[in-house]
Amino acid sequence: MNAYSFECTACGKCCNSPPALSIRELFRFRDVFIGCIAIGRVRYHAVPPPHAFVVDDANAIIVTTLAFDYASTARCPALMENGLCSLHARGKPDQCIAVPLDPLVTDDLQHAVLAQRSRGAGWIGEQCIKPGEDEGALLLRGIEIIDANARDAMQRRRQALQIEREIWSTAVFDGLLRDFPSPRHALSMLPEEGYRTIAIAPALLAIGCLSRVLAELCITYIDGQTAMIERSVARAIERRRLDDRPTTQTMRGFADALQYARRHLSAMTFGTETTSAAQRAEEWLID
Ligand code: SF4
Ligand code: SF4
């Protein structure tokens, strides 16, 4: 039986890029992360993950949010100089608590995730993931996640994906499909590994059109994100690295898309009634 044990020494080595997190977490950590939408493939054996959009009997598409930064920094923006996570006291994103498991992958394939990550460049040498059952450090046995913290974080992350599917990601996925003759064509445009990233603006438009309160929440978020993007681009210009240029163009594209969304949200009019969809979204997104 595939079993893996896990012990983290908080060396920070795997915090080498910004994490995936829900839009609720992005709103919460708006002072830390620049948000974007990530569209990627999910493969499954028998049961499709409920948080993904099924394409055929082996492939699905996941639409989630992701923090975005210059790859040249080779670190998560929340990682401190001492290698620790600055969000520890505030509560890390669930995807990070679930590490080294991947909530986007079905439980029957987590052993493959761990096998790959135990050899991956971001982790190698740390030996925090070990095959076998170490006493007190057992993470996974077969398809069962033994560690309660990781199991709970996996569940919360997947629940967030399902709730946000209702609130915004279905609308974004439907918009994506309008550009393609079929879901298979959309799949063919995605990289084999990793994600295609786009601006977060379509998600904010989907959320903001639900109610005046949500529109105002999204406009406030847009203003904060615009300022963060400006600061991030200014730092990149100071670094004077050629390999930062494509990311600077992407950041500027994100800023333009945010301003487009802001104009639309500012011009929206709303009735006096709150729909059930708006109520659910407000409960989910407003602390
Ligand atoms: S590489 Fe391993 S030991 Fe280091 S922070 Fe990541 S999980 Fe922890
Ligand atoms: S949020 Fe914290 S735990 Fe997650 S990748 Fe960033 S530094 Fe690491």
Coordinates of C-alpha atoms and ligand atoms in Angstrom, one line a residue:
M1 CA 0.0 0.0 0.0
N2 CA 1.3 3.5 -0.8
A3 CA 2.1 5.3 2.4
Y4 CA 3.9 8.6 2.9
S5 CA 5.1 10.4 6.0
F6 CA 5.7 14.2 6.3
E7 CA 7.6 16.4 8.6
C8 CA 8.0 20.1 7.9
T9 CA 11.0 22.0 9.3
A10 CA 9.6 25.3 8.0
C11 CA 12.7 25.8 5.8
G12 CA 10.6 27.8 3.3
K13 CA 12.1 26.1 0.3
C14 CA 8.7 25.1 -1.2
C15 CA 7.4 28.7 -0.8
N16 CA 9.2 29.4 -4.1
S17 CA 6.1 30.8 -5.9
P18 CA 2.8 32.5 -5.0
P19 CA 0.1 30.0 -3.8
A20 CA -3.3 29.2 -5.2
L21 CA -6.0 30.5 -3.0
S22 CA -9.7 31.2 -3.1
I23 CA -11.1 34.6 -4.0
R24 CA -12.3 34.8 -0.4
E25 CA -8.7 34.4 0.7
L26 CA -7.5 36.9 -1.9
F27 CA -9.9 39.5 -0.5
R28 CA -8.6 38.7 3.0
F29 CA -5.0 38.9 2.0
R30 CA -5.5 41.9 -0.4
D31 CA -2.5 43.6 1.2
V32 CA -0.2 40.7 0.4
F33 CA -1.1 39.2 -3.0
I34 CA -1.9 40.3 -6.5
G35 CA -4.7 38.0 -7.7
C36 CA -5.3 36.4 -11.0
I37 CA -7.4 33.6 -12.5
A38 CA -5.7 30.3 -13.2
I39 CA -7.2 27.8 -15.7
G40 CA -5.7 24.3 -15.8
R41 CA -6.3 20.6 -16.4
V42 CA -7.3 18.1 -13.8
R43 CA -7.0 14.4 -14.6
Y44 CA -9.0 11.8 -12.8
H45 CA -9.5 8.0 -12.8
A46 CA -13.2 7.3 -12.1
V47 CA -15.0 10.0 -10.2
P48 CA -14.6 13.5 -11.5
P49 CA -13.8 16.1 -8.8
P50 CA -17.0 18.1 -8.1
H51 CA -15.1 21.4 -8.1
A52 CA -13.9 21.0 -11.7
F53 CA -15.7 21.3 -15.1
V54 CA -15.8 17.9 -16.7
V55 CA -14.6 17.7 -20.4
D56 CA -14.5 13.9 -20.9
D57 CA -14.1 10.7 -18.9
A58 CA -10.5 11.5 -17.9
N59 CA -10.1 15.2 -18.1
A60 CA -11.6 18.2 -16.4
I61 CA -10.8 21.9 -16.3
I62 CA -10.3 23.8 -13.1
V63 CA -10.9 27.5 -12.8
T64 CA -9.5 29.0 -9.6
T65 CA -7.7 32.1 -8.3
L66 CA -4.0 32.3 -7.8
A67 CA -1.6 34.8 -6.4
F68 CA 0.7 36.3 -9.1
D69 CA 4.2 37.7 -9.0
Y70 CA 7.4 38.0 -11.0
A71 CA 9.0 34.6 -11.4
S72 CA 12.4 36.2 -11.1
T73 CA 11.8 36.8 -7.4
A74 CA 11.5 32.9 -7.0
R75 CA 9.5 33.3 -3.8
C76 CA 6.0 33.8 -2.5
P77 CA 5.3 37.4 -1.6
A78 CA 4.4 36.3 2.0
L79 CA 7.7 34.6 2.6
M80 CA 9.9 36.5 5.0
E81 CA 13.7 36.9 4.9
N82 CA 14.1 34.3 7.7
G83 CA 12.3 31.7 5.6
L84 CA 9.0 31.8 7.6
C85 CA 5.5 32.6 6.4
S86 CA 4.3 36.1 7.4
L87 CA 0.7 34.8 7.3
H88 CA 1.2 32.2 10.0
A89 CA -0.4 34.2 12.7
R90 CA -3.3 35.4 10.5
G91 CA -3.9 31.8 9.2
K92 CA -2.2 30.6 6.0
P93 CA -4.2 29.9 2.8
D94 CA -5.7 26.4 2.9
Q95 CA -3.7 25.2 -0.1
C96 CA -0.6 26.0 2.0
I97 CA -1.8 24.1 5.1
A98 CA -2.6 21.1 2.9
V99 CA 1.0 21.0 1.5
P100 CA 2.4 18.7 0.3
L101 CA -1.0 17.3 -0.7
D102 CA -2.8 18.9 -3.6
P103 CA -6.5 19.6 -3.0
L104 CA -7.1 19.9 -6.8
V105 CA -6.1 16.2 -7.3
T106 CA -8.4 13.4 -6.3
D107 CA -7.5 11.4 -3.2
D108 CA -6.7 8.2 -5.2
L109 CA -3.9 10.1 -6.9
Q110 CA -2.4 11.9 -3.9
H111 CA 0.3 9.2 -3.6
A112 CA 1.5 10.2 -7.1
V113 CA 1.5 13.9 -6.1
L114 CA 3.7 13.0 -3.1
A115 CA 6.0 10.7 -5.1
Q116 CA 6.5 13.6 -7.6
R117 CA 6.9 16.3 -4.9
S118 CA 9.4 14.2 -3.0
R119 CA 11.6 14.3 -6.1
G120 CA 10.7 17.8 -7.2
A121 CA 13.2 20.6 -7.5
G122 CA 11.5 22.8 -4.9
W123 CA 11.7 20.1 -2.3
I124 CA 14.6 17.9 -3.0
G125 CA 17.2 17.7 -0.3
E126 CA 14.6 18.6 2.4
Q127 CA 13.5 15.0 2.7
C128 CA 10.3 16.3 4.4
I129 CA 8.2 13.8 2.3
K130 CA 9.2 10.2 2.9
P131 CA 7.8 6.9 1.6
G132 CA 6.6 4.7 4.5
E133 CA 5.0 5.1 7.8
D134 CA 7.0 7.1 10.3
E135 CA 5.5 7.1 13.7
G136 CA 3.7 10.4 14.5
A137 CA 4.4 11.7 11.0
L138 CA 2.1 9.6 8.8
L139 CA 0.4 11.7 6.2
L140 CA -1.2 9.3 3.7
R141 CA -2.0 5.6 3.7
G142 CA -3.5 4.4 0.4
I143 CA -6.3 6.8 -0.4
E144 CA -6.7 7.9 3.2
I145 CA -5.3 11.2 4.5
I146 CA -4.2 10.4 8.0
D147 CA -3.1 13.8 9.2
A148 CA -6.1 15.7 10.5
N149 CA -4.8 19.2 9.8
A150 CA -4.0 18.4 6.2
R151 CA -7.3 16.5 5.7
D152 CA -9.4 19.5 7.1
A153 CA -7.5 22.0 4.9
M154 CA -8.1 19.8 1.8
Q155 CA -11.8 19.7 2.7
R156 CA -12.0 23.5 3.2
R157 CA -10.1 24.2 0.0
R158 CA -12.4 21.9 -2.0
Q159 CA -15.5 23.4 -0.4
A160 CA -14.2 26.9 -1.3
L161 CA -13.8 25.8 -4.9
Q162 CA -17.3 24.4 -5.0
I163 CA -18.8 27.6 -3.4
E164 CA -16.8 29.8 -5.7
R165 CA -17.9 27.7 -8.7
E166 CA -21.4 28.9 -7.9
I167 CA -20.4 32.5 -7.2
W168 CA -18.0 33.2 -10.1
S169 CA -16.1 30.4 -11.7
T170 CA -19.0 29.0 -13.7
A171 CA -19.5 32.4 -15.3
V172 CA -15.8 32.6 -16.2
F173 CA -15.8 29.1 -17.6
D174 CA -18.9 29.8 -19.7
G175 CA -17.2 32.9 -21.0
L176 CA -14.1 30.8 -21.9
L177 CA -16.2 28.3 -23.8
R178 CA -17.8 31.1 -25.9
D179 CA -14.3 31.5 -27.5
F180 CA -14.1 27.8 -28.4
P181 CA -16.4 25.4 -30.4
S182 CA -16.3 22.8 -27.6
P183 CA -14.8 22.1 -24.1
R184 CA -12.2 19.8 -25.8
H185 CA -10.9 22.8 -27.8
A186 CA -10.6 24.8 -24.7
L187 CA -8.7 21.9 -23.1
S188 CA -6.3 21.8 -26.1
M189 CA -5.3 25.5 -25.4
L190 CA -4.2 24.7 -21.9
P191 CA -0.6 23.6 -21.0
E192 CA 0.0 20.0 -20.1
E193 CA 1.3 21.0 -16.7
G194 CA 0.6 24.2 -14.8
Y195 CA -1.9 26.9 -15.6
R196 CA -2.9 29.5 -18.1
T197 CA -3.3 32.8 -16.2
I198 CA -5.7 35.6 -17.0
A199 CA -6.7 38.8 -15.2
I200 CA -9.0 38.5 -12.2
A201 CA -11.4 41.1 -13.7
P202 CA -14.0 38.6 -15.1
A203 CA -14.4 37.0 -11.6
L204 CA -14.9 40.5 -10.1
L205 CA -17.5 41.3 -12.7
A206 CA -19.4 38.1 -12.0
I207 CA -19.4 38.8 -8.3
G208 CA -20.0 42.5 -8.5
C209 CA -23.1 42.3 -10.6
L210 CA -24.8 40.3 -7.8
S211 CA -25.5 43.3 -5.5
R212 CA -24.5 46.9 -4.8
V213 CA -22.6 45.7 -1.6
L214 CA -20.5 43.2 -3.7
A215 CA -19.9 45.8 -6.5
E216 CA -18.5 48.2 -3.8
L217 CA -16.4 45.4 -2.3
C218 CA -15.0 44.6 -5.8
I219 CA -14.3 48.3 -6.6
T220 CA -12.4 48.6 -3.3
Y221 CA -10.4 45.5 -4.1
I222 CA -9.7 46.8 -7.6
D223 CA -8.3 50.1 -6.2
G224 CA -6.0 48.2 -3.8
Q225 CA -4.9 45.8 -6.5
T226 CA -4.1 48.6 -8.9
A227 CA -1.9 50.3 -6.4
M228 CA -0.1 46.9 -5.6
I229 CA 0.5 46.3 -9.4
E230 CA 1.9 49.8 -9.8
R231 CA 4.3 49.2 -6.9
S232 CA 5.3 45.8 -8.2
V233 CA 6.0 47.1 -11.7
A234 CA 8.0 50.0 -10.2
R235 CA 10.2 47.5 -8.3
A236 CA 10.7 45.5 -11.5
I237 CA 11.8 48.6 -13.4
E238 CA 14.4 49.3 -10.7
R239 CA 15.7 45.6 -11.0
R240 CA 16.3 46.2 -14.7
R241 CA 16.0 42.5 -15.6
L242 CA 15.2 41.6 -19.2
D243 CA 13.3 38.4 -18.0
D244 CA 10.9 40.6 -16.0
R245 CA 9.6 42.4 -19.1
P246 CA 6.9 39.8 -20.2
T247 CA 5.6 39.8 -16.6
T248 CA 5.5 43.6 -16.5
Q249 CA 3.4 43.5 -19.7
T250 CA 1.1 40.9 -18.1
M251 CA 0.8 43.1 -14.9
R252 CA -0.1 46.1 -17.1
G253 CA -2.7 44.0 -18.9
F254 CA -4.1 43.0 -15.5
A255 CA -4.3 46.7 -14.5
D256 CA -6.1 47.6 -17.7
A257 CA -8.6 44.8 -17.2
L258 CA -9.2 45.9 -13.6
Q259 CA -10.0 49.5 -14.8
Y260 CA -12.4 48.1 -17.4
A261 CA -14.1 46.1 -14.7
R262 CA -14.2 49.1 -12.4
R263 CA -15.9 51.3 -15.0
H264 CA -18.6 48.6 -15.5
L265 CA -19.1 48.0 -11.8
S266 CA -19.4 51.7 -11.1
A267 CA -22.1 52.1 -13.8
M268 CA -24.2 49.2 -12.6
T269 CA -27.6 49.8 -11.2
F270 CA -29.3 47.5 -8.7
G271 CA -32.9 46.9 -7.4
T272 CA -33.8 47.0 -3.7
E273 CA -34.2 43.2 -3.4
T274 CA -31.3 40.9 -2.5
T275 CA -31.3 37.7 -4.5
S276 CA -30.4 34.4 -2.8
A277 CA -27.2 34.2 -5.0
A278 CA -26.2 37.7 -3.8
Q279 CA -26.9 36.7 -0.2
R280 CA -24.8 33.5 -0.4
A281 CA -21.9 35.5 -2.0
E282 CA -22.1 38.2 0.6
E283 CA -22.0 35.6 3.4
W284 CA -19.0 33.9 1.8
L285 CA -17.0 37.0 0.9
I286 CA -17.7 39.5 3.6
D287 CA -16.0 38.8 7.0
Ligands
SF4_1 S1 10.4 22.1 1.6 FE1 9.5 20.7 3.1 S2 10.5 21.2 5.1 FE2 10.7 23.0 3.7 S3 9.0 24.4 4.1 FE3 8.4 23.0 2.4 S4 7.3 21.3 3.3 FE4 8.5 22.3 5.0
SF4_2 S1 1.5 31.9 1.9 FE1 3.1 31.3 3.4 S2 3.0 29.1 3.4 FE2 1.9 29.8 1.5 S3 3.5 29.8 -0.1 FE3 3.4 31.8 0.8 S4 5.0 31.9 2.4 FE4 4.6 29.7 1.9

